[in-house]
């Protein structure tokens, strides 16, 4: 028997497996990617937050195992679903992966199973989409099996707040479902916070991500006004953050990245339409944030124009940092991709340096050595640690800094253009 099976061995599934295994529970990771499964079974981690030495120990102790075979779910007490929930090309929720997995689980559902959906999604998914698929097995929720929603709130790359110590929100279809799910998580994570329904739990996660998207948009709009008013937005945000209450600091940047913030809010926008409701804050935030790569391209163009009397066409540009955030190699939805595409389309020759991202298959590029003096302009898109940004100012002809990485030196140097 396995205590916990986790379907989807990605950024969410693998750390979740570690937390349960650390608590002494046996964990089975189910993934359709046979290379990932083989790698997990060798104790080799591809997720930065779970080091290979930790995974290897858990595999050797028989606490973590991986498989591509859904049939093994029959022997698990609980089945957690941590699968992707992307948007379609038309920016509508694409639940096909979750629904296909739920149908596979239904074929193996047995009395006593607990199923928990962890994937981020709109309110109503667990009850309207997953429940009917599971009940097609002939078992009834709350009696034959239990079903709940519990969002994952992990922030990959962070070490202070992890899957273990971020409170876990749990909302079951029935009271018994909530209790069962809360008991399971309490055995491994520090705090469990119960809400009255899966819908509340689903919306909690979306509210958190919408809050971030809206506040980032606000500060991105402020950055654009500050540029016209010749005010340093970074100085203003830093000063406002000294207020001990009522203000939370968000930084401007070249656009949203990652699996969550650019995508999740639109799950709610779509669902709200069913109620004749328009989520205007989400739309407005999306509009401001999605425009940032275009705005950033215009800043680079100005910097080349004023700094070297060059146009984008024919210039050489080195993009420094392409992952969507510092310290990791995650490229999902990274604004660097859009910005590089725009620079290329404007006629610039674009190269990039990022030690976390050796290859960029989408653009058919590889990371080049950091030789700033070889380029007309250096653009800091992601401020990875381990780079001497002060030395970068000295050795570059023109720098456009979207992250305030060049700090005080960048503030006073006439080579540096900041967002
Ligand atoms: N990454 C984050 O920071 C984060 C944080 C909180 C919540 N979430 C949410 O958690 C969910 C999972 O995200 P993730 O980042 O872990 O995704 P991921 O892409 O890192 O991992 C998903 C895994 O599922 C596997 N997979 C895909 N289809 C499958 C199938 N049919 N059967 C079995 N395995 C399959 C893939 O091979 C992959 O290993 C999403 O809803 C996401 O929004 C993500």
Coordinates of N, CA, C and O and ligand atoms in Angstrom, one line a residue, residues 7-12 30-33 36 70 82-85 97 119-120 152 154 156 205 259-260 264 332, ligand 1:
X7 N -0.4 12.7 -8.8 CA -0.4 12.6 -10.2 C 0.1 13.9 -10.7 O -0.5 15.0 -10.5
X8 N 1.2 13.9 -11.4 CA 1.9 15.1 -11.9 C 3.1 15.4 -11.1 O 3.1 15.9 -10.0
X9 N 4.3 15.0 -11.7 CA 5.6 15.2 -10.9 C 6.3 16.4 -11.4 O 7.4 16.2 -12.0
X10 N 5.8 17.6 -11.2 CA 6.4 18.8 -11.6 C 6.8 19.7 -10.4 O 7.1 19.2 -9.4
X11 N 6.7 21.0 -10.7 CA 7.1 22.0 -9.7 C 6.3 21.8 -8.4 O 6.8 22.2 -7.3
X12 N 5.1 21.4 -8.5 CA 4.2 21.2 -7.4 C 4.3 19.8 -6.8 O 4.5 19.6 -5.6
X30 N 3.0 9.8 -10.0 CA 2.6 9.2 -11.3 C 2.7 10.3 -12.3 O 2.2 11.4 -12.2
X31 N 3.5 10.0 -13.4 CA 3.7 11.0 -14.4 C 3.7 10.3 -15.8 O 4.2 9.2 -15.9
X32 N 3.2 11.0 -16.8 CA 3.2 10.3 -18.1 C 4.6 10.4 -18.8 O 4.8 9.7 -19.8
X33 N 5.5 11.2 -18.3 CA 6.8 11.4 -18.8 C 7.8 10.3 -18.3 O 8.2 10.4 -17.1
X36 N 11.1 11.4 -16.8 CA 11.0 12.0 -15.5 C 10.9 10.9 -14.4 O 11.5 11.0 -13.4
X70 N -1.0 4.2 -14.2 CA -2.2 4.7 -13.4 C -2.7 3.5 -12.6 O -3.4 3.7 -11.5
X82 N -1.8 17.1 -9.2 CA -1.0 18.3 -9.4 C -0.6 18.5 -10.8 O 0.6 18.4 -11.2
X83 N -1.6 18.6 -11.7 CA -1.4 18.6 -13.2 C -1.5 20.0 -13.7 O -2.2 20.9 -13.1
X84 N -0.9 20.3 -14.9 CA -1.0 21.7 -15.4 C -2.5 22.1 -15.8 O -3.3 21.2 -16.2
X85 N -2.8 23.4 -15.6 CA -4.0 23.9 -16.0 C -3.7 25.2 -16.8 O -3.8 26.3 -16.3
X97 N -6.2 18.2 -19.4 CA -5.3 17.3 -18.7 C -5.9 16.8 -17.4 O -5.8 15.6 -17.1
X119 N -4.5 21.5 -8.5 CA -4.2 22.4 -9.7 C -5.0 23.7 -9.5 O -6.2 23.6 -9.2
X120 N -4.4 24.8 -9.9 CA -5.1 26.1 -9.8 C -6.2 26.1 -10.8 O -5.9 25.8 -12.0
X152 N -2.2 24.6 -4.2 CA -0.7 24.6 -3.9 C -0.3 26.1 -4.0 O -0.7 26.8 -4.9
X154 N 3.0 27.1 -3.4 CA 4.5 27.2 -3.4 C 5.0 28.2 -4.4 O 4.4 28.5 -5.4
X156 N 8.3 28.6 -6.3 CA 9.6 27.9 -6.6 C 10.8 28.8 -6.4 O 10.8 30.0 -6.7
X205 N -7.1 30.7 -3.9 CA -5.9 30.7 -4.7 C -5.9 31.8 -5.8 O -4.9 32.5 -6.0
X259 N 4.2 30.2 -14.4 CA 3.0 29.5 -14.7 C 1.7 30.1 -14.1 O 0.6 29.8 -14.6
X260 N 1.9 30.9 -13.1 CA 0.7 31.3 -12.3 C 0.1 32.7 -12.7 O -1.0 32.8 -13.2
X264 N -3.5 32.4 -14.3 CA -4.6 32.0 -13.4 C -5.7 33.1 -13.4 O -6.9 32.7 -13.3
X332 N 9.0 29.5 -18.2 CA 7.6 29.5 -18.5 C 7.0 30.9 -18.5 O 7.1 31.7 -17.5
Ligands
LIG1 N1 4.7 26.1 -10.5 C1 4.2 26.8 -9.6 O1 4.9 27.7 -9.1 C2 2.8 26.6 -9.0 C3 2.5 27.1 -7.8 C4 1.2 26.9 -7.3 C5 0.3 26.2 -8.1 N2 0.6 25.7 -9.3 C6 -0.4 24.9 -10.0 O2 -0.1 23.6 -9.9 C7 -0.5 22.8 -11.0 C8 0.7 22.0 -11.5 O3 1.7 22.9 -11.9 P1 3.2 22.5 -12.0 O4 4.0 23.9 -12.0 O5 3.6 21.5 -11.0 O6 3.3 21.9 -13.5 P2 4.5 21.1 -14.2 O7 4.4 21.4 -15.6 O8 5.8 21.5 -13.5 O9 4.3 19.6 -13.9 C9 3.2 18.9 -14.4 C10 3.7 17.4 -14.6 O10 2.5 16.7 -15.0 C11 2.9 15.8 -16.0 N3 1.7 15.4 -16.8 C12 1.1 16.2 -17.8 N4 0.0 15.5 -18.2 C13 0.0 14.4 -17.5 C14 -1.0 13.3 -17.5 N5 -2.0 13.3 -18.3 N6 -0.7 12.3 -16.6 C15 0.3 12.3 -15.8 N7 1.2 13.3 -15.8 C16 1.0 14.3 -16.6 C17 4.0 16.5 -16.8 O11 4.9 15.5 -17.4 C18 4.7 17.2 -15.6 O12 5.8 16.4 -15.0 C19 -1.0 23.9 -12.0 O13 -2.4 24.0 -11.9 C20 -0.4 25.2 -11.5 O14 -1.1 26.3 -11.8 C21 1.9 25.9 -9.8

